[in-house]
Short mmCIF file of C-alpha atoms in Angstrom, two decimals:
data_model
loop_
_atom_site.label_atom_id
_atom_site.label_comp_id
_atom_site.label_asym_id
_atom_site.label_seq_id
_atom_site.Cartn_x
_atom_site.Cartn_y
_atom_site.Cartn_z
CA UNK A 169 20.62 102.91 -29.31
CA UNK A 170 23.78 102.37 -27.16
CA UNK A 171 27.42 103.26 -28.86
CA UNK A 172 29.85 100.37 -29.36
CA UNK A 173 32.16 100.43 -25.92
CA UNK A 174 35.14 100.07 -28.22
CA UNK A 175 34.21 103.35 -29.89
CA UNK A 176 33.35 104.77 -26.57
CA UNK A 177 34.99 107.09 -24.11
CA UNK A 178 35.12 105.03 -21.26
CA UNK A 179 36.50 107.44 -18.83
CA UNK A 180 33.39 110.05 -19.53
CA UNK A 181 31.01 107.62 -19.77
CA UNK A 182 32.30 106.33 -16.21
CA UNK A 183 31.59 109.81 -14.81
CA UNK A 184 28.33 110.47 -17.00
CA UNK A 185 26.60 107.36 -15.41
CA UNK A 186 28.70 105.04 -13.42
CA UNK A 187 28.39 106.20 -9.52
CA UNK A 188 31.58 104.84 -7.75
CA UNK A 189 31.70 103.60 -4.10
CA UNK A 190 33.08 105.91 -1.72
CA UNK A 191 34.40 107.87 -4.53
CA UNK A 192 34.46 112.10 -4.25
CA UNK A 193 33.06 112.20 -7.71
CA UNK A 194 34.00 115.69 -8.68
CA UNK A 195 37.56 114.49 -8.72
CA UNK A 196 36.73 112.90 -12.21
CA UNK A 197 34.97 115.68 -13.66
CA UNK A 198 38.11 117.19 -15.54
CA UNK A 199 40.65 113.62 -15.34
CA UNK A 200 40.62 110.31 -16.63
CA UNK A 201 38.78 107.40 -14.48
CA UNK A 202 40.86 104.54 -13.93
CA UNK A 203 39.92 101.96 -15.66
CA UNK A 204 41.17 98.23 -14.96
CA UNK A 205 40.36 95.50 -17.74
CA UNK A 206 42.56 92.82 -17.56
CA UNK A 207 44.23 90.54 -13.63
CA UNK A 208 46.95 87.61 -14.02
CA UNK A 209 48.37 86.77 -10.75
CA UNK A 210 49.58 89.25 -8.65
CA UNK A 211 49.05 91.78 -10.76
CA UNK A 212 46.38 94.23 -12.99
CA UNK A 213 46.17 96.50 -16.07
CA UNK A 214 44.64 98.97 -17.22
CA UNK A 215 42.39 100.35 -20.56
CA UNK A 216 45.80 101.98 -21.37
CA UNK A 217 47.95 98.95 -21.09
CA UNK A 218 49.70 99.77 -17.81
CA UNK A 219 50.77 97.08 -15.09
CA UNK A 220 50.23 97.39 -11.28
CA UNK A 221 50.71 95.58 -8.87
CA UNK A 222 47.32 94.36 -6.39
CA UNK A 223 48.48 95.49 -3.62
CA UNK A 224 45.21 95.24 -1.85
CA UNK A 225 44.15 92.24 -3.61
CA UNK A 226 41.28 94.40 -5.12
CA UNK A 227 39.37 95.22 -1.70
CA UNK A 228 40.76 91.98 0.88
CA UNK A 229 39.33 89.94 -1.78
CA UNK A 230 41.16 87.74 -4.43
CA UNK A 231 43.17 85.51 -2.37
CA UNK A 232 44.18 82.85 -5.18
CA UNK A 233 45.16 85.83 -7.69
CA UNK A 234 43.65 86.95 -10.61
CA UNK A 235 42.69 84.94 -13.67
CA UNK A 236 42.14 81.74 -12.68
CA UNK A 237 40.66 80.42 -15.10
CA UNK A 238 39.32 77.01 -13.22
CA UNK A 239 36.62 79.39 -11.20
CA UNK A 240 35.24 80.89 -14.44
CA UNK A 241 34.46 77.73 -15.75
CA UNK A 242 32.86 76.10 -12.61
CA UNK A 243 30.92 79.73 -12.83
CA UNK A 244 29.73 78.56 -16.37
CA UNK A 245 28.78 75.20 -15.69
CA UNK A 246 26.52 75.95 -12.62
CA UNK A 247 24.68 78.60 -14.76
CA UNK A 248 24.08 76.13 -17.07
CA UNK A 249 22.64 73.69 -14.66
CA UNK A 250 20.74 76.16 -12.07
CA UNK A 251 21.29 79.47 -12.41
CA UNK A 252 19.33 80.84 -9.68
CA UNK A 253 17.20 79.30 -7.14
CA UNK A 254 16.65 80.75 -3.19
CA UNK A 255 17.10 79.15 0.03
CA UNK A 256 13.59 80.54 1.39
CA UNK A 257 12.40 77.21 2.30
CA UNK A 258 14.48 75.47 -0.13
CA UNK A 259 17.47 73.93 -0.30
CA UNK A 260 19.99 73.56 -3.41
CA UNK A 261 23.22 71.20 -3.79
CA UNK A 262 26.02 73.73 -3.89
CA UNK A 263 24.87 75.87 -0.62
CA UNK A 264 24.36 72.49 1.42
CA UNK A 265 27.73 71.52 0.57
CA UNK A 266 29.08 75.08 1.06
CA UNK A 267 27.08 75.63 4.34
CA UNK A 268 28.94 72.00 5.60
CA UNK A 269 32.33 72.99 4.58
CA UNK A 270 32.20 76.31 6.21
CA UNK A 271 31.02 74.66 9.54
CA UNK A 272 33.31 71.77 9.20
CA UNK A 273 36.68 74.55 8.93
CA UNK A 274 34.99 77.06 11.85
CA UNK A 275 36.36 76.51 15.36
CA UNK A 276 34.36 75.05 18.33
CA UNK A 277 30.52 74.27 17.51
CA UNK A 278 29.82 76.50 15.30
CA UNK A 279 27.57 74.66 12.55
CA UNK A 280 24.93 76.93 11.35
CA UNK A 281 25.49 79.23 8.22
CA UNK A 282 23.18 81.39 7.12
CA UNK A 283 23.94 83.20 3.91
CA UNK A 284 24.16 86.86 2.61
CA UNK A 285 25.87 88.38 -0.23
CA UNK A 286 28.45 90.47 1.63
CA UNK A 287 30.20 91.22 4.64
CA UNK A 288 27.61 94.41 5.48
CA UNK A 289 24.74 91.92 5.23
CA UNK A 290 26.41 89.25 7.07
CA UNK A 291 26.99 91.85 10.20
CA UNK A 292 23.32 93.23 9.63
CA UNK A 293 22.51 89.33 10.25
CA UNK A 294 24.88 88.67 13.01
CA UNK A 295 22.65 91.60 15.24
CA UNK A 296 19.39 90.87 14.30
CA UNK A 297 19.96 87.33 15.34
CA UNK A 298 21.63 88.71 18.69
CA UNK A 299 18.50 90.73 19.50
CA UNK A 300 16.30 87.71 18.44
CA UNK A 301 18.04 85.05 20.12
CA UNK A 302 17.72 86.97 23.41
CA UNK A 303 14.13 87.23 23.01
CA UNK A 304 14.07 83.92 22.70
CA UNK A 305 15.53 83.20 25.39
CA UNK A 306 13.57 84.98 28.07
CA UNK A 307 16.01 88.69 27.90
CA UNK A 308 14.42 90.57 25.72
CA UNK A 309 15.99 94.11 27.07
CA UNK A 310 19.52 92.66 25.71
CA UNK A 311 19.67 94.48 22.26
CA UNK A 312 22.76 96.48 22.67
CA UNK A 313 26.15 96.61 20.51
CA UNK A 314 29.50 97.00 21.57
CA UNK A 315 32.51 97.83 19.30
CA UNK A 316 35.76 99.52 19.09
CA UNK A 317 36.63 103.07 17.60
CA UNK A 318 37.65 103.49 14.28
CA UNK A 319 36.70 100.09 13.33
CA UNK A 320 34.49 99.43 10.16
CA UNK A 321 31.57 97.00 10.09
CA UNK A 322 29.84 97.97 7.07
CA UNK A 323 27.49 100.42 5.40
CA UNK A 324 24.07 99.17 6.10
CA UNK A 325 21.88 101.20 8.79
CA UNK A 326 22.74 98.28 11.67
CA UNK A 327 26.47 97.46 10.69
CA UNK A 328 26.60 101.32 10.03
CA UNK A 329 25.71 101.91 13.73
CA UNK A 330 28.29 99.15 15.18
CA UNK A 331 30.88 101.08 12.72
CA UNK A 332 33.14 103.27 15.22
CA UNK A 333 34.11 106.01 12.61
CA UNK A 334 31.68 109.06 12.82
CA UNK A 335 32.69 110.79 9.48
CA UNK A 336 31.14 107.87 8.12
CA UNK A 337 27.75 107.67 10.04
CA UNK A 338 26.88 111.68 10.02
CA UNK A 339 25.60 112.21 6.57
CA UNK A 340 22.74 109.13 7.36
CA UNK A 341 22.38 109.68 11.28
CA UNK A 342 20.02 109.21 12.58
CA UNK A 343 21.13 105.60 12.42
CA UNK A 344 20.34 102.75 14.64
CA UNK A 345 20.30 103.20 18.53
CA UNK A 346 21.96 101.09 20.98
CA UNK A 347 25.99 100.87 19.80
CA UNK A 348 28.31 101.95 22.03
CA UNK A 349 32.23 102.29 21.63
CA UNK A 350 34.99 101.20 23.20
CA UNK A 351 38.94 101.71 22.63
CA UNK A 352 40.73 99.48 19.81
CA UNK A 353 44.02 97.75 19.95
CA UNK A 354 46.01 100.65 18.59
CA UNK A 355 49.09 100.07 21.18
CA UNK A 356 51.57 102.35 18.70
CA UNK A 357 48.54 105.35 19.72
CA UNK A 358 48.66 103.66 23.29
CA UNK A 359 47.29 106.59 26.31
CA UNK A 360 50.61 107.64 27.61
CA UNK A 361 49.16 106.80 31.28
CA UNK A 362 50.25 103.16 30.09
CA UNK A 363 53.92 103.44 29.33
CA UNK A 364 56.48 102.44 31.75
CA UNK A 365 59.73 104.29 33.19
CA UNK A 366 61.07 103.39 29.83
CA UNK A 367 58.23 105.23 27.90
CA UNK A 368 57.19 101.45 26.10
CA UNK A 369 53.88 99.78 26.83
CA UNK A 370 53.57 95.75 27.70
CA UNK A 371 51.99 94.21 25.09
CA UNK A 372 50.25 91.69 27.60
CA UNK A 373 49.04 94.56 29.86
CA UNK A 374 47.80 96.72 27.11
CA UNK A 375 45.29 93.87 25.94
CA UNK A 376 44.10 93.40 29.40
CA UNK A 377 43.58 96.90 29.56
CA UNK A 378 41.77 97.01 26.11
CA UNK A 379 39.40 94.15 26.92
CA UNK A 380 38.74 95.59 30.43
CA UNK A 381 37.73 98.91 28.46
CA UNK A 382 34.94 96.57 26.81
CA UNK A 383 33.95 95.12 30.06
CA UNK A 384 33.39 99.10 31.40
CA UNK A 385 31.52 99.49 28.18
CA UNK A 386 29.05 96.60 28.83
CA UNK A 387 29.20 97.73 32.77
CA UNK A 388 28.09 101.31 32.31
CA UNK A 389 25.50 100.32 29.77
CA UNK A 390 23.91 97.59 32.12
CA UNK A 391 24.94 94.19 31.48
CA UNK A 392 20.87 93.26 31.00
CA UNK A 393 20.83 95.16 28.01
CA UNK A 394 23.84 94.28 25.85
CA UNK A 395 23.37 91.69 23.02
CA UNK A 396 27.08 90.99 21.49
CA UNK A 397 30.72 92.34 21.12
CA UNK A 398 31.61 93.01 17.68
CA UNK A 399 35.56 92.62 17.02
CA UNK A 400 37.56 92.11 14.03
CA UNK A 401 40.92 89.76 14.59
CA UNK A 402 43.08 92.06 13.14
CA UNK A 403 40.98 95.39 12.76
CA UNK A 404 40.76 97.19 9.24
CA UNK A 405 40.06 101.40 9.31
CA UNK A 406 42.90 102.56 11.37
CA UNK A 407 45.34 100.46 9.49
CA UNK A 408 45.91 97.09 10.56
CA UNK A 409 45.72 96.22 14.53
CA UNK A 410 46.77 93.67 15.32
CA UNK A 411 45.61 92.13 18.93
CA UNK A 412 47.86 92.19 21.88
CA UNK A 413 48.54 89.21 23.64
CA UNK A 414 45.66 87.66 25.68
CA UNK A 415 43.15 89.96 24.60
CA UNK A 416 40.83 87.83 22.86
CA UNK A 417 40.53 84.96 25.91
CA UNK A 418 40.24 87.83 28.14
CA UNK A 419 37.54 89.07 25.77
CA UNK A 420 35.90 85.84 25.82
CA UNK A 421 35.74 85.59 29.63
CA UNK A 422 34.37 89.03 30.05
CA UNK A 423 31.13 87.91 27.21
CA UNK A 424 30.75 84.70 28.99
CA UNK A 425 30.58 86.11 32.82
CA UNK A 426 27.79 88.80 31.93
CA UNK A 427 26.11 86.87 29.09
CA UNK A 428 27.26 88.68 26.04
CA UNK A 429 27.76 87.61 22.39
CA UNK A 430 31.13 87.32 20.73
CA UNK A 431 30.95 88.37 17.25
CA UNK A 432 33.92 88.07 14.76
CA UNK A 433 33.67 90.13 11.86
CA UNK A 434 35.78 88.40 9.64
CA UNK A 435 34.95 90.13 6.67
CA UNK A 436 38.49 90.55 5.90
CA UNK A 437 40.41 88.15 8.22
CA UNK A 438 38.84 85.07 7.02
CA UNK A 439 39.81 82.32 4.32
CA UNK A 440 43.75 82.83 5.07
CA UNK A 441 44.26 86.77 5.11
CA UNK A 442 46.45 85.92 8.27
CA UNK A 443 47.56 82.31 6.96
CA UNK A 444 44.17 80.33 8.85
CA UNK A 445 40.61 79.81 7.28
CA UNK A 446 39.37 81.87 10.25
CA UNK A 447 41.31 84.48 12.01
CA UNK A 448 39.82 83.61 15.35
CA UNK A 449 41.77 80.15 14.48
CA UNK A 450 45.10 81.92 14.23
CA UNK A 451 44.48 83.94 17.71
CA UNK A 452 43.04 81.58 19.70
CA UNK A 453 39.56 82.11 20.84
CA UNK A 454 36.00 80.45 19.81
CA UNK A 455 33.10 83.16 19.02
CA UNK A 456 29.55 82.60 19.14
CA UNK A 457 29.01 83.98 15.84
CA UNK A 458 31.50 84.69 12.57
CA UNK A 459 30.77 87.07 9.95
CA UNK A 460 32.83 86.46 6.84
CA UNK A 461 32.66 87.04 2.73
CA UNK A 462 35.08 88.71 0.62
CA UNK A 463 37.75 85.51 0.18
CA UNK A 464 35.47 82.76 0.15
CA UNK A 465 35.26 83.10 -3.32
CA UNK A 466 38.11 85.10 -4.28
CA UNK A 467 36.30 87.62 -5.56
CA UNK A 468 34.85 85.19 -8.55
CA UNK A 469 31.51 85.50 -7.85
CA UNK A 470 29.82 87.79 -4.15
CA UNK A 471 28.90 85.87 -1.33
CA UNK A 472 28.86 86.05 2.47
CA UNK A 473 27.91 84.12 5.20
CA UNK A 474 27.30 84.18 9.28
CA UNK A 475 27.90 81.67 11.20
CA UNK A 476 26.46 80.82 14.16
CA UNK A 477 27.14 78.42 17.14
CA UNK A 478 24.45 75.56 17.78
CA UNK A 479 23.86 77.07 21.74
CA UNK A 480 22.78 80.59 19.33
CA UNK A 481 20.60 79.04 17.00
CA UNK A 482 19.41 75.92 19.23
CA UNK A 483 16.10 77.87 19.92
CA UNK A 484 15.65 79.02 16.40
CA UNK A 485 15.17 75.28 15.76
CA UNK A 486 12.18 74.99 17.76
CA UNK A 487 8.34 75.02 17.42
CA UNK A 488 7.21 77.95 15.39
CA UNK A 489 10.34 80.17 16.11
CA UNK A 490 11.38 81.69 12.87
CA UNK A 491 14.39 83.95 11.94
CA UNK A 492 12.19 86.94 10.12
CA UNK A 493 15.57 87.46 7.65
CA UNK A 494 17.00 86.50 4.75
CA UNK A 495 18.37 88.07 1.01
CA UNK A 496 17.23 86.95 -2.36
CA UNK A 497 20.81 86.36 -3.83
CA UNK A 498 22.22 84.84 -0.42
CA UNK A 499 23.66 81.40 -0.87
CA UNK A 500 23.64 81.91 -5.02
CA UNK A 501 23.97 78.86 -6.83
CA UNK A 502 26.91 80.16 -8.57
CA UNK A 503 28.59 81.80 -5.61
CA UNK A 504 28.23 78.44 -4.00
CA UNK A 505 29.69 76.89 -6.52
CA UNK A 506 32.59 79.03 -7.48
CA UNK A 507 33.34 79.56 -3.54
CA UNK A 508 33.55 75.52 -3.10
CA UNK A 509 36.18 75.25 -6.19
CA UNK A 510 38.05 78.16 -4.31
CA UNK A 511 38.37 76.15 -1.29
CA UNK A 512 39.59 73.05 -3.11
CA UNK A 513 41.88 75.84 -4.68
CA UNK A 514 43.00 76.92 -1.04
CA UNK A 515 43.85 72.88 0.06
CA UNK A 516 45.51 71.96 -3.21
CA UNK A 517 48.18 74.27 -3.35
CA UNK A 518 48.45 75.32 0.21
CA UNK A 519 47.73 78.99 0.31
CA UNK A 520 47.42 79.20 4.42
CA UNK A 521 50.51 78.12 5.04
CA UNK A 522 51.99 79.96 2.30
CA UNK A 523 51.04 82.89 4.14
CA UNK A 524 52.01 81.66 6.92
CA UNK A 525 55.77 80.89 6.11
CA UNK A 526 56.31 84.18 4.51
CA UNK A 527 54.21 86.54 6.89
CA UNK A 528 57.36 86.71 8.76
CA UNK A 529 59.24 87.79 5.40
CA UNK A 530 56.61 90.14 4.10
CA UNK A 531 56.73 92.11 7.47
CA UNK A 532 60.39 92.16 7.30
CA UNK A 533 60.55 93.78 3.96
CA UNK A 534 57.92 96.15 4.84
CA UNK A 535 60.07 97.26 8.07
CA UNK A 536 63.00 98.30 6.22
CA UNK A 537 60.57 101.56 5.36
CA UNK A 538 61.64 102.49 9.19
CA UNK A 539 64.58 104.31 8.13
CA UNK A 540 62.14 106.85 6.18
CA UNK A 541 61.37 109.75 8.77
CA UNK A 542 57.73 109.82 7.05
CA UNK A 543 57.38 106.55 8.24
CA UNK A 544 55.80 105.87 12.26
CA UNK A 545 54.71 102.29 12.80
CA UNK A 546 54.65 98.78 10.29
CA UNK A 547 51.88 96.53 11.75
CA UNK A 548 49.37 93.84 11.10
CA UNK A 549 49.55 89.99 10.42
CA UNK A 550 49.24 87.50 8.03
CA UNK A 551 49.31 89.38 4.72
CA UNK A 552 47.49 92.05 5.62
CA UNK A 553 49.74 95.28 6.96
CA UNK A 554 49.33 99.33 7.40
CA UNK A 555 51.85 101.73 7.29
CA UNK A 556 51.11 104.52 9.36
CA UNK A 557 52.81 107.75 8.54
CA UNK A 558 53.57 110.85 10.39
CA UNK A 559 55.06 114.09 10.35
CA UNK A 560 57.39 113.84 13.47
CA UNK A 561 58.58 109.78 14.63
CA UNK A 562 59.68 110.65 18.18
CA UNK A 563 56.83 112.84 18.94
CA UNK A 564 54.37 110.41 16.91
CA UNK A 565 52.92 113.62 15.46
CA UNK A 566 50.24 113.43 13.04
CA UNK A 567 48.69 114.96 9.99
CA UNK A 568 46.63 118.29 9.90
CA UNK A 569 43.68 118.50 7.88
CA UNK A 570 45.33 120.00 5.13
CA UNK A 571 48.44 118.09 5.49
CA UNK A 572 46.03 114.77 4.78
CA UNK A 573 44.22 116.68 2.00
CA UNK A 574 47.13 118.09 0.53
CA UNK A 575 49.69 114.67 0.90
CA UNK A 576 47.85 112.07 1.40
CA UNK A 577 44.52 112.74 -1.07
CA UNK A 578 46.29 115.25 -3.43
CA UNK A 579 50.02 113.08 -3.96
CA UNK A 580 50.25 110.02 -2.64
CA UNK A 581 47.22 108.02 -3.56
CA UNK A 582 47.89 108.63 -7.16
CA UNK A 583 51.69 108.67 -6.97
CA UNK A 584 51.38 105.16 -5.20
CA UNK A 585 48.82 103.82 -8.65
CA UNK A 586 51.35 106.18 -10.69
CA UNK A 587 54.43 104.37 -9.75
CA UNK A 588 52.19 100.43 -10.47
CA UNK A 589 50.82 100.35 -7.26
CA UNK A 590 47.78 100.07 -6.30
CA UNK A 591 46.65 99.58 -2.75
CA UNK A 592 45.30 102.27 0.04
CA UNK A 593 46.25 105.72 1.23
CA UNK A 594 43.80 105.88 4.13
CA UNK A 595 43.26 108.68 7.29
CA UNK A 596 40.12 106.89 8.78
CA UNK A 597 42.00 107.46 11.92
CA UNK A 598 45.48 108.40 11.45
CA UNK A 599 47.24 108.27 7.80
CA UNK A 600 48.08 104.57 6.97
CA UNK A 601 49.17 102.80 3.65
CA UNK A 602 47.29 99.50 3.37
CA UNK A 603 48.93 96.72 1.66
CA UNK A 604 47.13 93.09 1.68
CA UNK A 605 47.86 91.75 -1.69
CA UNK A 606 46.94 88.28 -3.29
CA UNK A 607 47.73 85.34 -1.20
CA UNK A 608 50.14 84.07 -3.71
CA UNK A 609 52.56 86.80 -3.44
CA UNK A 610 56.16 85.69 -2.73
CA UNK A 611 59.09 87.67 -1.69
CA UNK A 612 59.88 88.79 -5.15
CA UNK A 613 56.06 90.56 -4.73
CA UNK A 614 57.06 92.17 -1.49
CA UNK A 615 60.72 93.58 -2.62
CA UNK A 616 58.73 95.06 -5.65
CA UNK A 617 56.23 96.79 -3.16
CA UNK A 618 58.50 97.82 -0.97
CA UNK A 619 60.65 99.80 -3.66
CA UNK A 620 57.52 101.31 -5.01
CA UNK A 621 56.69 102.05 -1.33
CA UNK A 622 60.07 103.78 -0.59
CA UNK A 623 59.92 106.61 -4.06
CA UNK A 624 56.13 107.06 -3.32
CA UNK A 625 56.81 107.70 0.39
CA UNK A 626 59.82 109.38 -0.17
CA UNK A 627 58.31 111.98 -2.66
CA UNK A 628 55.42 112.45 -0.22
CA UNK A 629 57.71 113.58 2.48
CA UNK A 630 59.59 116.62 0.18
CA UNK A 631 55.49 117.81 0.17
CA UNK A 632 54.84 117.86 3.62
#
């Protein structure tokens, strides 16, 4: 018989049997687990009655805020009328209509959508498909993934390979074969090779360099035997780069002149992180194939979704071709549902151009943190923005090992939640502070971050 969980310890029970993502359990084993019960808005609480702000709109996820009230109950009334049923074969009203929508906001001609539950499955998808299509097609030795380092893709074996962060991929190598890596779009970590006389970097001739670093990539592994580029818009682990200008129609030249795939992981960028449905809308360029979840539903209810371009899945469409793939949950009735009244949510009250007439402000506010010597670069786009910090701003020196242990693990993550904020203290790369709150947030959202910000980062400084 199971205790009432309003007699219960939640905290130890957490420990005693909930296993958290990514979490160094042992931290728990003599503290309290936070616990969050309650989102309005812009903000969450927890079991003890605190307030915080969502800075990182729980993980890139609840663009429309919390509580809305609306998706619940289009939750409850699709439960009521079909719960479950697959798409193995079949079809049902709400994924049709989803599966439509999606193709009707992505750029160029891509129409197909093929459903997941998440972002990892939807990369997973996005490769198998690569390596199938070229089959297909007559190329069979084209299997191979390119990506950049430090960027995140997700935590199944495939997406696992195509991640470029090897602390991550060591415990479960030996993983996939056939990803290689190639440099990101960090220009504030920029090879000093690049700088002028005046020690700065051109944007425009960084992101030709970047995308030429791909085209090496795909060079030295043999143009016959590379499937697809993997790129995020703005990429995530690192904290928040942005790309420089030109590098994505550069990118897309290089993928069409030696028969390549473009792949936009858009787990995070997509359904108006950076104020457009699709963040390949807001930089320009027209992928073969989008990977995407997190926002579509605001968190309401998991889904995720790849989609492809007719010229990909024209010969999927013929004869007895079949795409050997698919997910039990993927295209849930509910998640349909609930990520269609989200989108209505998204046109009714404007939330991409919200985002996009205050991106400008939110930066702004974020950049007065410059005068803080802890404080190196303030980048990203849209609403989504990392801090990175260091321990010297003219030399751009970085962490230690213990410094990041010691600062970043040991104070700052909790004095950040401590002083009702919660967001990211991340070194996948170099230290960063990761702030992409709720899509609603206004300036009165960002002043109260950036206060928070300034004790938190302040305090963290006297410790180094």
């Amino acid at each position: 018989m199971t205790a009432d969980p309003a007699q219960k310890d939640l905290s130890k029970t957490a420990y005693d049997h909930l296993w958290m993502h990514f979490t160094r359990m042992s931290s728990y084993e003599n503290s309290p687990v936070p616990t969050i019960v309650k989102g309005e808005g812009t903000y969450i609480w927890d079991d003890k009655g605190r307030k915080y702000i969502d800075g990182l709109a729980g993980l890139f996820v609840v663009q429309a805020g919390h509580g809305r009230t609306e998706l619940a109950e289009v939750a409850a009334k699709q439960a009521k009328e079909l719960a479950f049923f697959p798409i193995w074969s079949y079809a049902h009203p709400k994924a049709v209509e989803l599966a439509e929508r999606l193709a009707n906001y992505a750029p160029g001609d891509l129409n197909k959508v093929f459903f997941s539950t998440g972002g990892g499955e939807a990369v997973e998808t996005a490769w198998k498909l690569a390596k199938q299509y070229f089959k297909l097609i007559g190329k069979p030795t084209k299997y191979k993934v390119i990506s950049r380092a430090i960027a995140y893709h997700g935590t199944p074996q495939g997406a696992l390979s195509i991640t470029g962060l090897p602390g991550l991929k060591a415990p479960f190598e030996p993983l996939v074969p056939g990803t290689h890596k190639a440099p990101n779009t960090n220009i504030y970590r920029a090879p000093h090779y690049l700088e002028g006389p005046d020690g700065t970097v051109d944007p425009e001739a960084y992101g030709r360099w970047c995308a030429d670093q791909v085209e090496e990539a795909i060079l030295f592994e043999g143009p016959e035997t590379v499937a697809a580029v993997f790129v995020e818009p703005v990429q995530n682990a690192g904290g928040c780069f942005p790309p420089p200008p030109g590098y994505f129609q550069r990118l897309r030249e290089i993928c069409d002149r030696h028969d390549v795939l473009l792949v936009s992981d858009e787990v995070i960028c997509a359904f108006g992180r950076l104020g457009t449905m699709f963040g390949a809308d807001k930089f320009g360029y027209v992928p073969d194939m989008i990977t995407c979840a997190k926002g579509m539903t605001s968190g309401y209810s998991p889904i995720g979704a790849t989609i492809i371009s007719d010229r990909i899945a024209e010969p999927f469409y013929k004869g007895d071709n079949t795409f050997l793939h698919g997910y039990t949950f993927a295209g849930h009735p509910v998640s349909s549902a609930v990520a269609l009244a989200n989108l209505d949510i998204f046109e009714r009250e404007g939330l991409n151009q919200h985002v996009l007439d205050n991106e400008s402000a939110f930066l702004g506010t974020l950049s007065k943190l410059r005068d803080l010597p802890i404080v190196g670069d303030v980048r990203g786009n849209g609403y989504f923005y990392g801090i990175e910090l260091v321990k010297d701003k003219v030399t751009k020196e970085t962490f230690n090992d213990e410094e990041t242990e010691r600062v970043l693990y040991g104070f700052l993550s909790k004095a950040l939640f401590d002083n009702g904020l919660y967001c990211r203290a991340d070194d996948r790369g170099d230290p960063v502070v990761q702030l992409a709150p709720p899509l609603i947030s206004d300036q009165s959202t960002f002043d109260e971050i950036e206060q928070i910000l300034r004790t938190s980062l302040t305090d963290a400084w006297a410790k180094l």
